[in-house]
């Protein structure tokens, strides 16, 4: 199998862009990624575009706005992992030797479409009795509290950390730090999760240019970052009474990615993980085995996951701070790791890390713990 | 003998047998894995074919949340819970919102209005769980 490298990244600011179109946002990210990679539109052999709610042929609209047409374009919907699934698909084609230069993009324009709490698809039997995404995570949070002694204050510390990191990221939706007390004073969305513990509604786009190892030898791109593993899994239909604090889906995906990269959790120097809610960061980081089960929230309170901590998590601000334009999220996570490994994360640079992990998982359907999960491991 | 009423066309699938309400799930006829609602192809072994399985009427509260923000078809706040049934199946069920729920408490299936609203804004009757009051507390 061929090696895969990221040679260009581009993204729009995340936030509210009600005056723009999704195609226009995607084009900005795509053109930024091409310029950063130093390649021309005509060099791109195929493209994958992830989104959740943008309607038919989003990819063709976005690439078209960037002046690109005629190439193979695939639209990808995989809930909140749509963008990172686009990366998985693009990387899989490179590994197989089908192409040498490809594009993966994620985009979402939600602020003009959407209000209130996100819920599973309306045909889902659990959605029909009132299950919302915050409710799913609130119920996991309550189990984490019951089983490990996690407190609301510890969960608030996760949100506060990510809002602070976002204040260091010029492309993030939230510009101001939020203290633990301010998180706890916020309005309750689904008990015990407060407003600042839930990812916001966001608009934005992100794109990466990926190339094969043989192409890298030709181009000699000096800022290339190796995509050492890109894995995708889906949630298994649950049988029996599983422990809701354990992310089997995250672990099965991570285990495959660690194996592909020839690395283990102990080698990871930093991580972007899918913190759609404060508790989600905890169960994910524990599911990746980056921190011991049940201990993550207490360790965040002690500063271990800060940018200058033992193992930094969500340096970009995460979904809670940077924003969560669903389809764009998984691509933006990979971009943050690339910037960090290139030593270009000004103001929030992690020192010394050579391995970064991006974890994205999303969606809810009855009977499964989660719908889609990706783990991308990047190295220099 | 009490008449058995069955309802499997709404958001919850249940059967009323006398004073008791049961949720209607299924059990794989090959490996015995149980699911709610009924699943004809087994999610564990792939066997095609299952038997109907009654869940309840009693269960244990696994976890819960009080939902304060939802979609427009629901009246907030309301309490949702995951309930573990002795038939080895966990089901999402609204909890009647009158007491502070406690993880591990015994609950019983009941019919109650809400939180879902009909098109004209009236609470829809759904299967809920309610705390089982211990005998000594009732006295
Ligand atoms: Zn079976």
Coordinates of C-alpha atoms and ligand atoms in Angstrom, one line a residue:
Chain A
X1 CA 0.0 0.0 0.0
X2 CA 1.2 3.6 -0.7
X3 CA 2.0 6.1 2.0
X4 CA -0.3 9.1 2.2
X5 CA 0.7 12.7 3.0
X6 CA -1.2 16.0 3.7
X7 CA 0.4 18.8 1.7
X8 CA -2.1 21.5 1.9
X9 CA -4.8 22.7 4.3
X10 CA -7.4 25.5 4.1
X11 CA -10.4 26.5 6.1
X12 CA -12.9 29.4 6.6
X13 CA -13.4 31.0 10.0
X14 CA -16.0 28.9 11.9
X15 CA -19.0 30.8 13.2
X16 CA -22.2 32.3 11.7
X17 CA -22.1 33.1 8.1
X18 CA -25.8 33.6 7.2
X19 CA -25.0 35.9 4.3
X20 CA -22.9 33.2 2.5
X21 CA -23.7 30.0 0.6
X22 CA -22.3 26.6 1.5
X23 CA -20.7 26.5 -2.0
X24 CA -18.9 29.8 -1.4
X25 CA -17.6 28.5 2.0
X26 CA -16.4 25.3 0.5
X27 CA -14.7 27.1 -2.4
X28 CA -12.8 29.4 0.1
X29 CA -11.5 26.3 2.0
X30 CA -10.6 24.5 -1.3
X31 CA -8.7 27.4 -2.8
X32 CA -6.9 27.9 0.5
X33 CA -5.8 24.3 0.5
X34 CA -4.6 24.3 -3.1
X35 CA -2.6 27.5 -2.5
X36 CA -1.1 26.0 0.7
X37 CA -0.2 22.8 -1.1
X38 CA 1.3 24.8 -4.1
X39 CA -0.8 22.7 -6.6
X40 CA -3.2 23.8 -9.2
X41 CA -6.9 22.9 -9.5
X42 CA -6.0 20.8 -12.6
X43 CA -3.7 18.6 -10.5
X44 CA -6.5 17.3 -8.4
X45 CA -7.6 13.9 -9.8
X46 CA -10.6 13.3 -7.5
X47 CA -12.5 14.9 -4.7
X48 CA -14.6 13.8 -1.7
X49 CA -16.9 16.3 0.0
X50 CA -18.6 15.6 3.3
X51 CA -21.7 17.4 4.6
X52 CA -24.9 16.4 6.5
X53 CA -27.7 18.9 5.7
X54 CA -26.6 20.6 2.5
X55 CA -28.8 18.8 0.0
X56 CA -28.1 17.3 -3.4
X57 CA -24.6 17.5 -5.1
X58 CA -23.0 19.7 -2.4
X59 CA -19.6 18.7 -3.7
X60 CA -20.3 19.7 -7.3
X61 CA -21.6 23.1 -6.1
X62 CA -18.6 23.7 -3.8
X63 CA -15.9 22.6 -6.3
X64 CA -17.8 24.5 -9.1
X65 CA -17.5 27.7 -7.1
X66 CA -13.8 27.0 -6.9
X67 CA -13.7 26.7 -10.7
X68 CA -13.3 22.9 -10.6
X69 CA -15.5 20.5 -12.6
X70 CA -15.3 17.3 -14.6
X71 CA -13.3 15.3 -12.1
X72 CA -14.7 12.4 -10.1
X73 CA -16.6 14.0 -7.2
X74 CA -18.2 12.0 -4.4
X75 CA -20.6 13.4 -1.8
X76 CA -20.2 11.8 1.6
X77 CA -22.8 11.8 4.4
X78 CA -21.8 10.1 7.7
X79 CA -23.3 12.3 10.3
X80 CA -20.8 14.4 12.2
X81 CA -18.0 12.2 10.8
X82 CA -18.8 13.1 7.2
X83 CA -15.7 15.3 6.6
X84 CA -13.3 12.8 8.2
X85 CA -15.0 10.0 6.2
X86 CA -14.2 12.1 3.1
X87 CA -10.6 12.0 4.2
X88 CA -10.8 8.2 4.8
X89 CA -12.2 7.7 1.3
X90 CA -9.6 9.9 -0.3
X91 CA -6.8 8.2 1.7
X92 CA -8.1 4.8 0.8
X93 CA -7.9 5.6 -2.9
X94 CA -4.4 6.9 -2.5
X95 CA -3.3 3.8 -0.6
X96 CA -4.7 1.6 -3.3
X97 CA -2.7 3.5 -5.9
X98 CA -5.7 4.7 -7.9
X99 CA -4.7 8.4 -7.7
X100 CA -1.8 10.5 -6.6
X101 CA -3.3 13.9 -5.8
X102 CA -6.8 14.2 -4.3
X103 CA -8.9 16.6 -2.3
X104 CA -11.1 16.0 0.8
X105 CA -13.4 18.8 1.9
X106 CA -16.1 19.2 4.5
X107 CA -18.7 21.9 4.6
X108 CA -21.9 22.9 6.5
X109 CA -24.1 26.0 6.6
X110 CA -26.4 25.4 9.5
X111 CA -27.2 28.8 11.0
X112 CA -29.8 29.7 8.4
X113 CA -31.4 26.2 8.6
X114 CA -31.5 25.3 12.1
X115 CA -32.4 26.2 15.7
X116 CA -32.6 24.3 19.0
X117 CA -31.3 20.9 19.8
X118 CA -30.0 18.5 17.1
X119 CA -31.9 15.2 17.2
X120 CA -31.5 11.8 15.4
X121 CA -33.4 11.5 12.1
X122 CA -37.1 12.0 12.6
X123 CA -37.9 8.4 11.5
X124 CA -35.9 7.2 14.5
X125 CA -38.1 5.7 17.2
X126 CA -36.1 7.3 20.0
X127 CA -36.3 10.7 18.3
X128 CA -40.1 10.2 18.2
X129 CA -40.2 10.1 22.0
X130 CA -38.0 13.1 22.5
X131 CA -34.4 12.0 22.4
X132 CA -32.1 14.9 21.4
X133 CA -28.3 14.7 21.0
X134 CA -27.8 16.7 24.3
X135 CA -30.0 14.2 26.1
X136 CA -27.9 11.2 24.8
X137 CA -24.8 12.8 26.2
X138 CA -26.5 14.0 29.4
X139 CA -27.4 10.4 30.2
X140 CA -23.8 9.3 29.6
X141 CA -22.6 12.1 31.8
X142 CA -24.8 11.0 34.7
X143 CA -23.5 7.4 34.4
X144 CA -19.9 8.8 34.4
X145 CA -20.7 10.8 37.5
X146 CA -22.3 7.7 39.2
X147 CA -19.5 5.3 38.4
X148 CA -16.3 7.4 38.7
X149 CA -17.3 10.3 41.0
X150 CA -17.1 12.8 38.2
X151 CA -18.6 16.2 39.2
X152 CA -20.4 18.9 37.2
X153 CA -17.4 21.2 38.1
X154 CA -15.0 18.7 36.4
X155 CA -17.1 18.6 33.3
X156 CA -17.3 22.4 33.2
X157 CA -13.5 22.4 33.4
X158 CA -13.4 20.6 30.0
X159 CA -15.7 23.2 28.4
X160 CA -13.7 26.1 30.0
X161 CA -10.4 24.6 28.7
X162 CA -11.7 24.4 25.2
X163 CA -13.2 27.9 25.2
X164 CA -9.8 29.2 26.4
X165 CA -8.0 27.3 23.6
X166 CA -10.5 28.8 21.1
X167 CA -9.6 32.3 22.3
X168 CA -6.1 31.6 20.9
X169 CA -7.4 30.4 17.5
X170 CA -8.2 33.2 15.1
X171 CA -10.5 30.9 13.1
X172 CA -12.6 29.8 16.1
X173 CA -16.2 30.8 16.7
X174 CA -15.8 31.7 20.4
X175 CA -13.3 34.5 21.0
X176 CA -13.5 34.9 24.8
X177 CA -12.5 32.5 27.6
X178 CA -15.3 31.2 29.8
X179 CA -14.6 30.3 33.4
X180 CA -15.7 27.2 35.1
X181 CA -18.2 29.3 37.2
X182 CA -19.6 30.9 34.1
X183 CA -20.1 27.4 32.5
X184 CA -22.0 26.3 35.7
X185 CA -24.1 29.5 35.7
X186 CA -25.2 28.9 32.1
X187 CA -28.7 27.6 31.3
X188 CA -29.3 23.9 31.5
X189 CA -29.8 22.2 28.1
X190 CA -30.2 18.6 29.3
X191 CA -29.4 18.0 33.0
X192 CA -26.4 17.9 33.9
X193 CA -25.1 19.6 30.7
X194 CA -25.2 23.5 30.6
X195 CA -25.2 25.7 27.5
X196 CA -21.4 26.0 27.3
X197 CA -21.0 22.3 27.5
X198 CA -22.8 21.8 24.2
X199 CA -21.3 22.5 20.8
X200 CA -22.9 25.5 19.0
X201 CA -24.6 25.7 15.7
X202 CA -21.9 26.7 13.2
X203 CA -21.1 27.4 9.6
X204 CA -17.8 26.8 7.9
X205 CA -15.7 24.7 5.6
X206 CA -12.3 23.0 5.6
X207 CA -10.3 21.2 3.0
X208 CA -7.1 19.2 2.6
X209 CA -4.9 18.1 -0.3
X210 CA -3.6 14.6 0.1
X211 CA -0.9 13.0 -2.1
X212 CA 0.7 9.6 -2.4
X213 CA 4.2 8.9 -1.3
X214 CA 5.5 8.5 -4.8
X215 CA 4.1 11.9 -5.7
X216 CA 5.8 13.4 -2.7
X217 CA 9.1 12.1 -4.0
X218 CA 8.5 14.0 -7.2
X219 CA 7.2 17.3 -5.6
X220 CA 9.6 17.2 -2.6
X221 CA 7.0 19.3 -0.5
X222 CA 8.9 20.3 2.6
X223 CA 5.9 20.9 4.8
X224 CA 4.3 17.5 4.2
X225 CA 2.8 15.7 7.2
X226 CA 2.3 11.9 7.0
X227 CA -1.2 10.5 7.4
X228 CA 0.0 7.3 9.1
X229 CA -3.5 5.9 9.6
X230 CA -7.0 6.7 8.6
X231 CA -9.7 4.4 9.9
X232 CA -13.5 4.3 9.9
X233 CA -15.9 2.1 11.8
X234 CA -19.6 2.1 12.6
X235 CA -21.4 1.3 15.8
X236 CA -22.5 -2.3 16.4
X237 CA -26.1 -3.2 17.1
X238 CA -26.1 -3.4 20.9
X239 CA -27.2 -6.6 22.6
X240 CA -27.7 -6.8 26.4
X241 CA -26.9 -4.0 28.8
X242 CA -23.5 -2.4 27.9
X243 CA -21.7 0.2 30.1
X244 CA -22.6 3.5 28.6
X245 CA -19.4 5.2 29.7
X246 CA -17.3 2.9 27.6
X247 CA -16.9 3.8 23.9
X248 CA -16.5 0.5 22.2
X249 CA -16.9 2.2 18.8
X250 CA -14.0 4.7 19.5
X251 CA -11.8 1.9 20.7
X252 CA -12.4 -0.4 17.8
X253 CA -11.6 2.4 15.4
X254 CA -8.5 3.5 17.3
X255 CA -7.2 0.0 17.7
X256 CA -7.2 -0.4 13.9
X257 CA -5.6 3.0 13.4
X258 CA -2.9 2.4 16.0
X259 CA -2.1 -0.9 14.3
X260 CA -1.8 0.7 10.8
X261 CA 0.5 3.4 12.2
X262 CA 2.6 1.0 14.2
X263 CA 2.0 3.1 17.2
X264 CA 0.1 2.9 20.5
X265 CA -1.7 5.4 22.7
X266 CA 1.5 6.0 24.6
X267 CA 3.1 7.5 21.4
X268 CA 0.4 10.1 20.9
X269 CA 1.6 13.6 21.9
X270 CA -1.6 15.6 21.3
X271 CA -5.2 14.9 20.2
X272 CA -8.2 16.6 18.6
X273 CA -11.3 14.7 19.8
X274 CA -15.0 15.0 19.1
X275 CA -16.1 17.1 22.0
X276 CA -19.7 17.7 20.8
X277 CA -20.4 17.9 24.6
X278 CA -18.1 18.2 27.6
X279 CA -18.7 14.6 28.7
X280 CA -18.0 13.4 25.1
X281 CA -14.4 14.6 25.3
X282 CA -14.0 12.5 28.5
X283 CA -15.5 9.2 27.2
X284 CA -13.6 9.6 23.8
X285 CA -10.2 10.3 25.3
X286 CA -10.7 7.4 27.7
X287 CA -12.0 5.2 24.7
X288 CA -8.8 6.1 22.8
X289 CA -6.9 4.9 25.9
X290 CA -5.0 8.3 26.1
X291 CA -6.1 8.7 29.7
X292 CA -7.2 6.0 32.2
X293 CA -10.9 5.1 32.3
X294 CA -12.9 7.4 34.6
X295 CA -10.1 9.7 35.4
X296 CA -10.1 12.2 32.5
X297 CA -12.4 14.9 33.9
X298 CA -10.4 15.1 37.2
X299 CA -7.2 15.3 35.3
X300 CA -8.5 18.2 33.1
X301 CA -9.2 20.0 36.4
X302 CA -5.6 19.6 37.2
X303 CA -4.4 21.0 33.9
X304 CA -3.1 17.8 32.3
X305 CA -4.9 18.3 29.0
X306 CA -4.0 22.0 28.6
X307 CA -1.8 23.0 25.7
X308 CA 1.2 23.0 27.9
X309 CA 0.0 19.9 29.8
X310 CA 1.1 16.3 29.8
X311 CA -1.2 15.3 26.8
X312 CA -3.0 18.3 25.3
X313 CA -6.5 17.7 24.0
X314 CA -8.4 20.0 21.6
X315 CA -5.7 22.7 21.1
X316 CA -7.9 24.3 18.4
X317 CA -10.7 24.9 20.9
X318 CA -12.5 21.7 19.9
X319 CA -16.1 21.6 18.8
X320 CA -17.1 23.5 22.0
X321 CA -14.8 26.4 21.2
X322 CA -13.9 26.4 17.6
X323 CA -17.4 25.6 16.5
X324 CA -19.1 22.5 14.9
X325 CA -20.1 22.9 11.3
X326 CA -21.0 19.2 11.1
X327 CA -19.5 18.2 7.8
X328 CA -16.4 20.4 8.2
X329 CA -15.5 19.3 11.7
X330 CA -13.6 16.1 10.9
X331 CA -11.4 17.9 8.3
X332 CA -10.7 20.9 10.6
X333 CA -9.5 18.5 13.3
X334 CA -6.9 17.0 10.9
X335 CA -5.9 20.6 9.9
X336 CA -5.2 21.5 13.5
X337 CA -2.9 18.5 13.9
X338 CA -1.2 19.4 10.6
X339 CA -0.6 23.0 11.7
X340 CA 0.7 21.7 15.1
X341 CA 3.1 19.3 13.5
X342 CA 4.3 22.0 11.0
X343 CA 4.9 24.2 14.0
X344 CA 2.5 26.8 12.6
X345 CA -0.1 26.9 15.4
X346 CA 0.9 30.4 16.5
X347 CA -0.2 31.2 20.0
X348 CA -1.3 27.7 20.9
X349 CA 1.7 25.6 19.7
X350 CA 2.3 22.3 21.4
X351 CA 6.1 21.9 21.8
X352 CA 7.9 18.7 20.9
X353 CA 5.0 16.5 19.7
X354 CA 5.6 14.3 16.6
X355 CA 2.4 12.3 16.7
X356 CA -1.1 13.8 16.7
X357 CA -4.4 12.0 16.6
X358 CA -7.7 13.3 15.3
X359 CA -10.9 11.5 16.4
X360 CA -14.3 12.2 15.1
X361 CA -17.6 10.4 15.7
X362 CA -21.1 11.3 15.4
X363 CA -24.7 10.6 15.0
X364 CA -27.2 8.5 16.8
X365 CA -29.5 5.8 15.6
X366 CA -31.6 3.5 17.8
X367 CA -29.8 0.4 18.9
X368 CA -26.2 1.5 18.3
X369 CA -23.8 3.5 20.5
X370 CA -22.8 5.8 17.7
X371 CA -23.1 5.8 13.9
X372 CA -19.7 6.6 12.4
X373 CA -16.3 7.0 13.9
X374 CA -12.9 7.9 12.3
X375 CA -9.4 8.1 13.7
X376 CA -6.7 9.8 11.7
X377 CA -3.1 9.6 13.0
X378 CA -0.6 12.1 11.7
X379 CA 3.2 12.1 12.1
X380 CA 6.3 13.9 11.1
Chain B
X1 CA -59.6 -13.1 31.4
X2 CA -58.5 -9.6 30.6
X3 CA -58.4 -8.6 27.0
X4 CA -54.9 -8.0 25.5
X5 CA -54.5 -4.8 23.5
X6 CA -51.5 -4.4 21.2
X7 CA -50.1 -1.2 19.7
X8 CA -47.2 -1.4 17.3
X9 CA -47.7 1.4 14.9
X10 CA -46.6 4.4 17.0
X11 CA -43.4 5.6 18.5
X12 CA -43.6 2.9 21.1
X13 CA -44.7 -0.7 20.7
X14 CA -46.6 -2.2 23.6
X15 CA -49.2 -4.6 24.9
X16 CA -51.6 -4.1 27.7
X17 CA -52.5 -7.3 29.6
X18 CA -54.8 -6.5 32.5
X19 CA -53.1 -4.1 34.9
X20 CA -49.7 -4.6 33.3
X21 CA -48.1 -2.9 30.3
X22 CA -45.3 -4.6 28.4
X23 CA -43.1 -3.2 25.6
X24 CA -43.0 -5.5 22.6
X25 CA -39.5 -6.6 21.5
X26 CA -38.2 -9.8 19.9
X27 CA -35.8 -12.6 20.6
X28 CA -33.6 -14.3 17.9
X29 CA -34.8 -17.8 17.5
X30 CA -31.3 -19.0 16.9
X31 CA -29.0 -17.2 19.4
X32 CA -31.5 -15.7 21.8
X33 CA -30.3 -12.1 21.5
X34 CA -33.2 -9.7 22.4
X35 CA -34.0 -6.4 20.8
X36 CA -36.5 -3.6 21.1
X37 CA -38.5 -2.9 19.0
X38 CA -38.9 -6.2 17.1
X39 CA -36.0 -7.0 14.8
X40 CA -36.7 -9.9 12.4
X41 CA -33.0 -10.3 11.3
X42 CA -30.8 -10.8 14.3
X43 CA -28.2 -8.0 14.9
X44 CA -25.8 -10.5 16.6
X45 CA -25.9 -13.7 14.5
X46 CA -27.7 -12.6 11.3
X47 CA -30.4 -15.3 11.7
X48 CA -33.6 -14.5 9.9
X49 CA -36.5 -15.2 12.3
X50 CA -37.5 -14.2 15.7
X51 CA -40.1 -14.6 18.4
X52 CA -42.1 -11.8 20.0
X53 CA -40.7 -10.9 23.5
X54 CA -42.5 -9.0 26.2
X55 CA -40.3 -6.5 28.1
X56 CA -41.4 -5.4 31.6
X57 CA -43.6 -4.6 33.3
X58 CA -40.8 -3.8 35.8
X59 CA -37.3 -2.5 35.2
X60 CA -34.3 -0.7 36.7
X61 CA -33.4 3.0 36.0
X62 CA -30.0 2.9 34.3
X63 CA -29.6 6.6 33.7
X64 CA -31.8 9.7 33.1
X65 CA -31.8 13.4 32.1
X66 CA -34.2 16.3 32.3
X67 CA -34.4 17.8 28.8
X68 CA -34.8 21.6 28.8
X69 CA -34.3 22.3 25.1
X70 CA -35.8 20.1 22.4
X71 CA -37.4 20.2 19.0
X72 CA -40.8 21.9 18.6
X73 CA -42.9 18.8 18.9
X74 CA -42.0 18.3 22.5
X75 CA -43.1 20.2 25.6
X76 CA -40.1 21.0 27.8
X77 CA -38.9 20.2 30.4
X78 CA -39.4 16.4 30.4
X79 CA -37.4 13.5 31.8
X80 CA -36.0 10.7 29.6
X81 CA -34.4 7.6 30.9
X82 CA -32.8 4.4 29.9
X83 CA -34.4 1.4 31.6
X84 CA -32.9 -2.0 31.9
X85 CA -35.5 -4.8 31.7
X86 CA -35.0 -8.3 33.1
X87 CA -35.3 -9.6 29.6
X88 CA -31.7 -8.2 29.0
X89 CA -32.8 -5.2 26.9
X90 CA -32.3 -1.5 27.6
X91 CA -34.9 0.9 26.2
X92 CA -35.3 4.6 26.1
X93 CA -38.5 5.5 28.0
X94 CA -39.8 8.9 29.3
X95 CA -40.1 9.0 33.1
X96 CA -43.1 10.6 34.7
X97 CA -41.8 13.9 35.9
X98 CA -42.8 14.1 39.6
X99 CA -39.9 12.9 41.7
X100 CA -36.2 13.2 41.7
X101 CA -35.1 10.1 39.7
X102 CA -32.3 8.0 41.1
X103 CA -30.0 5.6 39.2
X104 CA -30.8 2.0 40.2
X105 CA -34.4 2.7 41.3
X106 CA -37.2 0.3 40.5
X107 CA -39.6 1.5 37.8
X108 CA -42.8 0.2 36.2
X109 CA -44.2 0.7 32.8
X110 CA -47.3 3.0 32.7
X111 CA -49.2 5.0 30.1
X112 CA -49.0 8.8 30.6
X113 CA -49.4 11.9 28.5
X114 CA -46.5 13.8 26.9
X115 CA -43.8 14.9 26.3
X116 CA -44.7 14.6 22.6
X117 CA -47.4 17.0 21.3
X118 CA -49.9 16.3 18.6
X119 CA -50.4 18.7 15.7
X120 CA -52.9 20.7 17.7
X121 CA -50.5 21.0 20.6
X122 CA -52.1 18.3 22.9
X123 CA -49.8 15.9 24.8
X124 CA -49.8 12.4 23.1
X125 CA -50.2 9.3 25.3
X126 CA -46.9 7.4 25.4
X127 CA -45.5 4.5 27.4
X128 CA -43.6 5.9 30.4
X129 CA -42.0 4.5 33.5
X130 CA -42.9 5.6 37.0
X131 CA -41.0 4.9 40.2
X132 CA -42.2 1.8 42.1
X133 CA -43.2 3.0 45.5
X134 CA -42.1 0.5 48.2
X135 CA -44.9 -1.0 50.3
X136 CA -43.9 0.6 53.6
X137 CA -43.8 4.1 51.9
X138 CA -47.4 3.6 50.7
X139 CA -48.7 3.0 54.3
Ligands
LIG1 ZN1 -29.2 -14.3 16.7

